[in-house]
Short mmCIF file of C-alpha atoms and ligand atoms in Angstrom, two decimals:
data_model
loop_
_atom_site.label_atom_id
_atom_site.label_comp_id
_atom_site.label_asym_id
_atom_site.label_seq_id
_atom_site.Cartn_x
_atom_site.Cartn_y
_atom_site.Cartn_z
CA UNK B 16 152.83 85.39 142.72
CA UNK B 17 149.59 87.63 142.00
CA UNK B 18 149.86 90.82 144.07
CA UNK B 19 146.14 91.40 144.33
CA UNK B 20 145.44 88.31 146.10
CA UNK B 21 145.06 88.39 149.63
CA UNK B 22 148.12 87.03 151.20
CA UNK B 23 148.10 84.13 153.88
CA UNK B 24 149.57 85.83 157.96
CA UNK B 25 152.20 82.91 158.71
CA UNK B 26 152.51 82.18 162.18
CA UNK B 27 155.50 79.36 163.31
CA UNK B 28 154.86 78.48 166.70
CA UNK B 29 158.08 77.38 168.35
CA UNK B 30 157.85 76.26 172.41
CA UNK B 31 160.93 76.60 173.88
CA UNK B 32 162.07 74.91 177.27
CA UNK B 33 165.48 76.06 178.70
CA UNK B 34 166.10 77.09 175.37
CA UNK B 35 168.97 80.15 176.19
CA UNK B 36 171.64 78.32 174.07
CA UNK B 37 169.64 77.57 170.88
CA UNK B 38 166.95 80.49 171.00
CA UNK B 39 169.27 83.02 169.23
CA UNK B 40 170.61 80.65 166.38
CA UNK B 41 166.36 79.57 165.99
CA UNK B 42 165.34 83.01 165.86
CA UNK B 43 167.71 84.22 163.00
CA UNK B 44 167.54 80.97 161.21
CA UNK B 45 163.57 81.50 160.98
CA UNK B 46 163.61 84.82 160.66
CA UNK B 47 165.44 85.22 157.31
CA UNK B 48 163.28 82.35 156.20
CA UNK B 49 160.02 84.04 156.70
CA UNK B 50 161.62 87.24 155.48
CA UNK B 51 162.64 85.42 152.15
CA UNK B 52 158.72 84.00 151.81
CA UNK B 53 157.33 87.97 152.56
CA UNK B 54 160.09 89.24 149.71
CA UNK B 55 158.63 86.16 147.46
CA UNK B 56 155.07 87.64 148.12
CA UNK B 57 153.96 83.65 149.39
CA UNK B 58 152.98 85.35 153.01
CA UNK B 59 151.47 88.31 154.52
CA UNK B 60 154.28 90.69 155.99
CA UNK B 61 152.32 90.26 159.11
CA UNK B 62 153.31 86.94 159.69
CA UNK B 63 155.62 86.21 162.56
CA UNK B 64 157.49 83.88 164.95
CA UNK B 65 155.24 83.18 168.08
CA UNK B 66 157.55 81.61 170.51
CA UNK B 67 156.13 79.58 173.74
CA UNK B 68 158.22 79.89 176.57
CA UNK B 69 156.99 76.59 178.91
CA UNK B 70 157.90 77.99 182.03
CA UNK B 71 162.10 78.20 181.50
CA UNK B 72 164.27 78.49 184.19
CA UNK B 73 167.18 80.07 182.13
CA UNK B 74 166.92 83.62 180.51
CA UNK B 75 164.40 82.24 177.67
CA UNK B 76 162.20 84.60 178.27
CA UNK B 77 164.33 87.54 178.54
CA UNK B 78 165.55 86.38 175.31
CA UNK B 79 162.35 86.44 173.49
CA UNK B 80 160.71 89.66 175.00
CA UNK B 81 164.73 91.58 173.75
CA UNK B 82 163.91 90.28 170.36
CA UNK B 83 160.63 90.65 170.11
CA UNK B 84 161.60 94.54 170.74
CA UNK B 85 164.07 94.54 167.99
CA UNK B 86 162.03 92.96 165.94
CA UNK B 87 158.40 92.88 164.73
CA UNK B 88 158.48 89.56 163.16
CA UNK B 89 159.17 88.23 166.42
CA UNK B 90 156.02 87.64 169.35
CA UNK B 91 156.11 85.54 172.29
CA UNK B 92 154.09 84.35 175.39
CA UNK B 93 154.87 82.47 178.24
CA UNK B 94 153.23 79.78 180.14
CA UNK B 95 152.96 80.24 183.99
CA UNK B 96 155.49 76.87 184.64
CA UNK B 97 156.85 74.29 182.57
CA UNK B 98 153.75 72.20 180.60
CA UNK B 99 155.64 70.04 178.74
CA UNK B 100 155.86 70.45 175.21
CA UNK B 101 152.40 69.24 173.75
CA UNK B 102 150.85 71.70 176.26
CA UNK B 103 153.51 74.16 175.53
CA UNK B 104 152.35 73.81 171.09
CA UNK B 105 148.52 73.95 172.03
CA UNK B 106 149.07 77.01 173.95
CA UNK B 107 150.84 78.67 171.38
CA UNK B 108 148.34 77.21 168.37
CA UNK B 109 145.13 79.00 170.46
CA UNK B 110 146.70 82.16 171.28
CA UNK B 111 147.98 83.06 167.35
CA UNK B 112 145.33 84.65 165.22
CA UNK B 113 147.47 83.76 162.01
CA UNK B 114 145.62 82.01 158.99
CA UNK B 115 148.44 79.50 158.48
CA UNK B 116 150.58 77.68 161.33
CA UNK B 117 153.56 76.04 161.31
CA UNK B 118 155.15 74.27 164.21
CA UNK B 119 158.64 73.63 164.81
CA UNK B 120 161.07 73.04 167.95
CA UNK B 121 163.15 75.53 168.98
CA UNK B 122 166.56 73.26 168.28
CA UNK B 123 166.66 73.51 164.41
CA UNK B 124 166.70 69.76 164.26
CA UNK B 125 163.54 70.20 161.43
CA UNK B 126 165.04 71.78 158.31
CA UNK B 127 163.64 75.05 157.66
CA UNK B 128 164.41 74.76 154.29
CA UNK B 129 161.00 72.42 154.55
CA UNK B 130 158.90 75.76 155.56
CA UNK B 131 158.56 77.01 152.38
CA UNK B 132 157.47 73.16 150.91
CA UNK B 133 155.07 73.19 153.18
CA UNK B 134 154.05 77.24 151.93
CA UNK B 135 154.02 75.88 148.72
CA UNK B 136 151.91 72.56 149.60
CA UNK B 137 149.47 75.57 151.20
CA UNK B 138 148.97 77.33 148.11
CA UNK B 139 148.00 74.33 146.26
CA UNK B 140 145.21 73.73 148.54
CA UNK B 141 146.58 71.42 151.23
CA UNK B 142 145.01 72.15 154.83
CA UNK B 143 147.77 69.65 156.80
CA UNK B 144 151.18 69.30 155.24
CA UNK B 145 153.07 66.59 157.16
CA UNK B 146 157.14 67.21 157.80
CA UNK B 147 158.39 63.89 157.87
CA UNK B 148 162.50 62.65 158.27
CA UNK B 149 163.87 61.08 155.85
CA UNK B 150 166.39 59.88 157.87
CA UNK B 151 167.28 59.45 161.64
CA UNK B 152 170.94 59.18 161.82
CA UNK B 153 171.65 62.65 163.83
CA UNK B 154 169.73 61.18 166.39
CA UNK B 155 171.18 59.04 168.86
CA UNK B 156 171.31 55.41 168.73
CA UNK B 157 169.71 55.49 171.82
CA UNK B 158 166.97 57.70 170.79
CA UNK B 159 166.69 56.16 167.21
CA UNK B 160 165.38 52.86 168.18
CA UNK B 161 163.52 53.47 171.26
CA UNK B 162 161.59 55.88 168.21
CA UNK B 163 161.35 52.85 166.41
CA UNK B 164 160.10 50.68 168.86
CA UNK B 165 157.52 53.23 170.01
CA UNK B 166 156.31 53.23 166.49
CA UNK B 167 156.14 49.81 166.04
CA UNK B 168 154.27 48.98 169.58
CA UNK B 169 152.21 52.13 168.44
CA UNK B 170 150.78 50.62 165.04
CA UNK B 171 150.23 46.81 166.68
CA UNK B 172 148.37 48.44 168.73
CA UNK B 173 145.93 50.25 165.96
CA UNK B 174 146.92 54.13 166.25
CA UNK B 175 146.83 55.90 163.23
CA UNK B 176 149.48 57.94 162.90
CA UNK B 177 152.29 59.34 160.20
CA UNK B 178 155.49 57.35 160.57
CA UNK B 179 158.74 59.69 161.03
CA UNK B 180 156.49 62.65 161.80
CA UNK B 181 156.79 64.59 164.74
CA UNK B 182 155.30 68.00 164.90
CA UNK B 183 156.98 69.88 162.78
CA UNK B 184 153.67 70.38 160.46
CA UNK B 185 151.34 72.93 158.67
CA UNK B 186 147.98 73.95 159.62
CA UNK B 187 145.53 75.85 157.77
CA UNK B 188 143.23 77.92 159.91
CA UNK B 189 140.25 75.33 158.87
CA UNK B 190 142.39 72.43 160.24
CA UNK B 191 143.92 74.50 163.36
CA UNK B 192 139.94 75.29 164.02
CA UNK B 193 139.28 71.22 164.10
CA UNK B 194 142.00 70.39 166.28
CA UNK B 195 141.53 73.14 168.49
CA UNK B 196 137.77 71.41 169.28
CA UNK B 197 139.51 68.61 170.53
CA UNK B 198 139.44 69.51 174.45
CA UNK B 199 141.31 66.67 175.81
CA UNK B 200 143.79 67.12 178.87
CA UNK B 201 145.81 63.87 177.86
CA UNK B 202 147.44 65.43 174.41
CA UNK B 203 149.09 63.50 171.78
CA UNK B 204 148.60 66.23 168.67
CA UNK B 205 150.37 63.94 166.13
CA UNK B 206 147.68 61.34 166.96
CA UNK B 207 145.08 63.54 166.67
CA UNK B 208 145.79 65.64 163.30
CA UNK B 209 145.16 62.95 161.20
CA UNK B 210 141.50 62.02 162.96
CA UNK B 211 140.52 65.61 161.77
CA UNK B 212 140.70 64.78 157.63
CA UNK B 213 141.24 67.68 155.06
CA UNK B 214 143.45 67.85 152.71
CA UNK B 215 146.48 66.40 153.66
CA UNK B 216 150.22 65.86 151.87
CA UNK B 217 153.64 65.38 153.29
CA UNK B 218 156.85 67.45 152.53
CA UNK B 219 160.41 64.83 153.03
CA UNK B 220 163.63 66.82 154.97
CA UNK B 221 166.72 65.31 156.78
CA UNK B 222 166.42 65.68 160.75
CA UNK B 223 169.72 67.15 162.07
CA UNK B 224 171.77 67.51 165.59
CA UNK B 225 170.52 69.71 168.09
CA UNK B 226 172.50 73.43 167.53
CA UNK B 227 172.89 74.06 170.74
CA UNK B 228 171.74 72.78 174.49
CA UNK B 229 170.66 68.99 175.35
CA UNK B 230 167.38 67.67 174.74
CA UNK B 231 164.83 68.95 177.22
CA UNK B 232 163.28 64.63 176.22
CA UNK B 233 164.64 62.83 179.00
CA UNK B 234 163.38 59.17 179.08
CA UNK B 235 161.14 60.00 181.21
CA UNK B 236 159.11 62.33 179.35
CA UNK B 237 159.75 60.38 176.62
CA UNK B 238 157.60 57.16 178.55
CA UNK B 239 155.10 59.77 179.17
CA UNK B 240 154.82 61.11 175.83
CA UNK B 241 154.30 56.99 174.67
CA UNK B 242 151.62 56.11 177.45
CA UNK B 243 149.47 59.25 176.72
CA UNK B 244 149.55 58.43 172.89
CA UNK B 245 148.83 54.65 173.51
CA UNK B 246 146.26 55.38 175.88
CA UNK B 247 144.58 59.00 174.40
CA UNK B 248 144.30 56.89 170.88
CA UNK B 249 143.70 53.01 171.73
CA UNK B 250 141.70 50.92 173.69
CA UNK B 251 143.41 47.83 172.61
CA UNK B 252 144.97 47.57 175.95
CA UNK B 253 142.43 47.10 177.41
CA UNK B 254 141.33 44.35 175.29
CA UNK B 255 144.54 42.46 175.45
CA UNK B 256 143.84 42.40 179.01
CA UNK B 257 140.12 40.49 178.55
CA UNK B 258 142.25 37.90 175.86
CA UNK B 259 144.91 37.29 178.35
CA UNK B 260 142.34 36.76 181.21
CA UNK B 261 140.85 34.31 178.46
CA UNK B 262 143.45 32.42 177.29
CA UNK B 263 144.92 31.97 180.97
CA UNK B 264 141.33 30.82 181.92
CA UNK B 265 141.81 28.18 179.45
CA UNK B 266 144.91 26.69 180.41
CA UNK B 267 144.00 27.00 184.19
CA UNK B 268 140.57 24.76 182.79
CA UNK B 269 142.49 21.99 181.07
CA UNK B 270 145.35 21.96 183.86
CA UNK B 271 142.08 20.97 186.14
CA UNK B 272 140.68 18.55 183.41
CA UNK B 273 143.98 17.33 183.58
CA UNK B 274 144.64 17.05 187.54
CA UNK B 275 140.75 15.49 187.61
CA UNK B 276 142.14 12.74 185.56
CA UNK B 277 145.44 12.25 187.53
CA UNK B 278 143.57 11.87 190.82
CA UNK B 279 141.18 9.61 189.09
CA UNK B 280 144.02 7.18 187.70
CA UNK B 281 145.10 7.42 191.40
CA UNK B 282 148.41 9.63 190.58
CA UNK B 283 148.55 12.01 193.21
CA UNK B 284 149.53 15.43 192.17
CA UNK B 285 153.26 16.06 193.01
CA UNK B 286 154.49 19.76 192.36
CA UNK B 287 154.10 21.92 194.37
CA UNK B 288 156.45 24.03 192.61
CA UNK B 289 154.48 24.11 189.84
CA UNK B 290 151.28 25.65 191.65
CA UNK B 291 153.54 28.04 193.16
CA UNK B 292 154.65 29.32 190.16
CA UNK B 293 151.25 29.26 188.39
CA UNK B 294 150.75 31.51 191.52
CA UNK B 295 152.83 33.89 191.00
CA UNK B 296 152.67 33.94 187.56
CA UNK B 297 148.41 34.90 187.56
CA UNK B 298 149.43 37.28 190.18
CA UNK B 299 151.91 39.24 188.18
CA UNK B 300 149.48 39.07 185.03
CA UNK B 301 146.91 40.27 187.60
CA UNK B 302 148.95 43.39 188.70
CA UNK B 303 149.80 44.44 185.39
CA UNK B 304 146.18 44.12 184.07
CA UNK B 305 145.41 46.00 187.03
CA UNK B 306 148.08 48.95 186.55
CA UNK B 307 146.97 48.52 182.65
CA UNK B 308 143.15 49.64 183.96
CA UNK B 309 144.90 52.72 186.44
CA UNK B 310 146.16 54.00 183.84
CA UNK B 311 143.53 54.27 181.76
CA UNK B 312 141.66 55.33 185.00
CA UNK B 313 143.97 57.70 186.02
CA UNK B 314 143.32 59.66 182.83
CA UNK B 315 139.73 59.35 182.89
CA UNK B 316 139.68 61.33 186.12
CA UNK B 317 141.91 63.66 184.67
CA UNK B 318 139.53 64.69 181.56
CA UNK B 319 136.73 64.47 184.26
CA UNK B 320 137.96 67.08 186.10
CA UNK B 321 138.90 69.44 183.34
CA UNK B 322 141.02 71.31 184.70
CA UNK B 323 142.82 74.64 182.71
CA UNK B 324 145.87 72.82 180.58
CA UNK B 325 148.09 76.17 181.01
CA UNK B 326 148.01 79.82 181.69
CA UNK B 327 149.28 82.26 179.97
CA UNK B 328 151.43 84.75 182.61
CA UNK B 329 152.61 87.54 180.10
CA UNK B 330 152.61 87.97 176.27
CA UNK B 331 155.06 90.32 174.30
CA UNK B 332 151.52 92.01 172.64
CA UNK B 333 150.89 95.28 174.73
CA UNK B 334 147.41 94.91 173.49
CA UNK B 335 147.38 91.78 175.38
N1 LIG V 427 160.02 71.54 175.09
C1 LIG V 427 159.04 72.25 175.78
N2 LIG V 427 158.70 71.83 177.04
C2 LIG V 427 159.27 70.73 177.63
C3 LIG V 427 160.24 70.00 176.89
C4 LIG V 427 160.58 70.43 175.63
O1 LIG V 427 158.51 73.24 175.28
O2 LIG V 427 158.92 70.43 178.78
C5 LIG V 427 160.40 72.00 173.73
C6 LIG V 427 161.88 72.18 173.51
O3 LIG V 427 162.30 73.46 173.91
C7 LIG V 427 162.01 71.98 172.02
C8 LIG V 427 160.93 70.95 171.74
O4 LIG V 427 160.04 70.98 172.83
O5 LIG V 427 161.72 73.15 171.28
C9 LIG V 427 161.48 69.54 171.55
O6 LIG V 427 162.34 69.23 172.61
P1 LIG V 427 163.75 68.54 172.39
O7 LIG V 427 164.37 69.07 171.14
O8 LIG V 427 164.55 68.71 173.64
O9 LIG V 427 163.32 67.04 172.20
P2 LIG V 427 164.05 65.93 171.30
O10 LIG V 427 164.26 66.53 169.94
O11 LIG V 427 165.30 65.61 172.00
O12 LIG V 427 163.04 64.82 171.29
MG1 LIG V 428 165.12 68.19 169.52
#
């Protein structure tokens, strides 16, 4: 690589919840890979590991401010309480000053062997390089298909997004600069990275198991993470709602052309079962159109307000 040329500060932003087990595994792992990319002249020796600490419980923290003594290729801030994880990435994406970012979770389940790929991709002129898995078969069976559906409900229902990609992905300061205008509360980032454009490409690695610890994904976050994506990137919801109403309408018309006619032929209508259950049946469609709208609802009124996402409580910088 050509010495003279001004080299690219790397910055691999890795949030960490209740992370104790895996952080010191994560942090030599990536260090010797960004050390190998400085000795290969591909990055700035200035570039560094900025870990986010979302609000741990465990000794995460005290983890990352010991290394980041030891160690100046290692920085770290930490969020006032746990964010959640798409939080937890933005926070860490604003505060680094670096010219290229890479995020990755703290777990190791993203090859690192992809990093320099993705260096690569950046020196060719790529502004977005996309990890994506090749395979899923560390995950668990469990987690593999409920991935699969989520994809699958994700696309019928129009949002563009990069199939086996999570967010272990490249940013070049001109893309990190678009993303970072989008201000909203309800944050899907892999939904919104593409919407941005630039030069994009995607680099192919095998996902493995977790090194240490248990997934900090419960289902529950999981269902969370899939309702803010459907409902921060579609409106189609909403939509299916106005076609159900129709088609329903529809029937309920032609059951009434049809009970017209009965009474008219002089067949009196007997079922009252069968009103009952048309009952109950509108009134279920009804509630779930209705908790279809809250939701949507219930996120409008979050943007409105606009609250502050996170705050950052310390940093490892003493500048800071
Ligand atoms: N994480 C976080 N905040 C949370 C949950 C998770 O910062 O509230 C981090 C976690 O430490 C890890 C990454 O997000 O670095 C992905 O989490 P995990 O590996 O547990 O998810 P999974 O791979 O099981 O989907
Ligand atoms: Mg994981």
């Amino acid at each position: 690589m050509n010495s003279n040329k001004y080299l690219p500060i790397l910055s691999v932003v890795v949030p960490c919840y209740n992370e104790s087990k895996a952080f010191l595994l994560c942090k030599s792992e990536l260090q010797e890979v960004i050390e190998v990319l400085i000795a290969k002249g591909k990055i700035s020796h200035e570039s560094h590991l900025l870990f986010v600490d979302d609000g741990s419980s465990d000794d995460t923290w005290e983890q990352i401010m010991s290394a980041s003594t030891s160690s100046l290729l290692v920085k770290g801030v930490k969020l006032s309480r746990n964010k959640g994880h798409q939080i937890a990435l933005k926070a860490g994406l604003q505060y680094t000053k670096a010219d290229i970012t890479i995020s990755i979770d703290a777990d190791l389940q993203d090859d690192t062997r992809a990093i320099e790929s993705m260096i690569d991709k950046y020196h060719e002129g790529y502004d977005i390089v996309y990890g994506v898995r090749e395979n899923r078969s560390s995950d668990t069976f469990f987690k593999r298909n409920t991935a699969h559906l989520f994809y699958k409900v994700m696309s019928l229902l129009g949002v563009n997004q990069i199939e086996q990609h999570a967010d272990y992905r490249l940013l070049s300061r001109k893309a990190l600069n678009a993303f970072l205008k989008y201000n909203e509360k309800n944050l899907y980032i892999r939904g919104i990275i593409p919407m941005i454009g630039f030069k994009s490409c995607h680099v192919y690695y095998n996902r493995k198991e977790r090194v240490a610890g248990e997934s900090k994904y419960p289902l529950k976050k999981m269902l969370s993470l899939a309702f803010d994506g459907i409902t921060s990137l579609s409106i189609k919801p909403l939509r299916l709602i106005s076609f159900l109403g129709l088609v329903v309408s529809v029937i309920a018309f032609f059951i009434g052309l049809i009970a017209i006619i009965q009474k008219l032929l002089g067949h009196t209508i007997d079922g009252w079962a069968s009103v009952m259950v048309g009952l109950f049946f509108m009134g279920g469609v009804q509630l779930l159109s209705i908790g279809v709208l809250g939701e949507y609802i219930g996120r409008i009124y979050v943007e409105v307000k606009n609250r502050p996402s996170f705050f950052i409580e310390k940093t490892t910088d003493i500048h800071d």
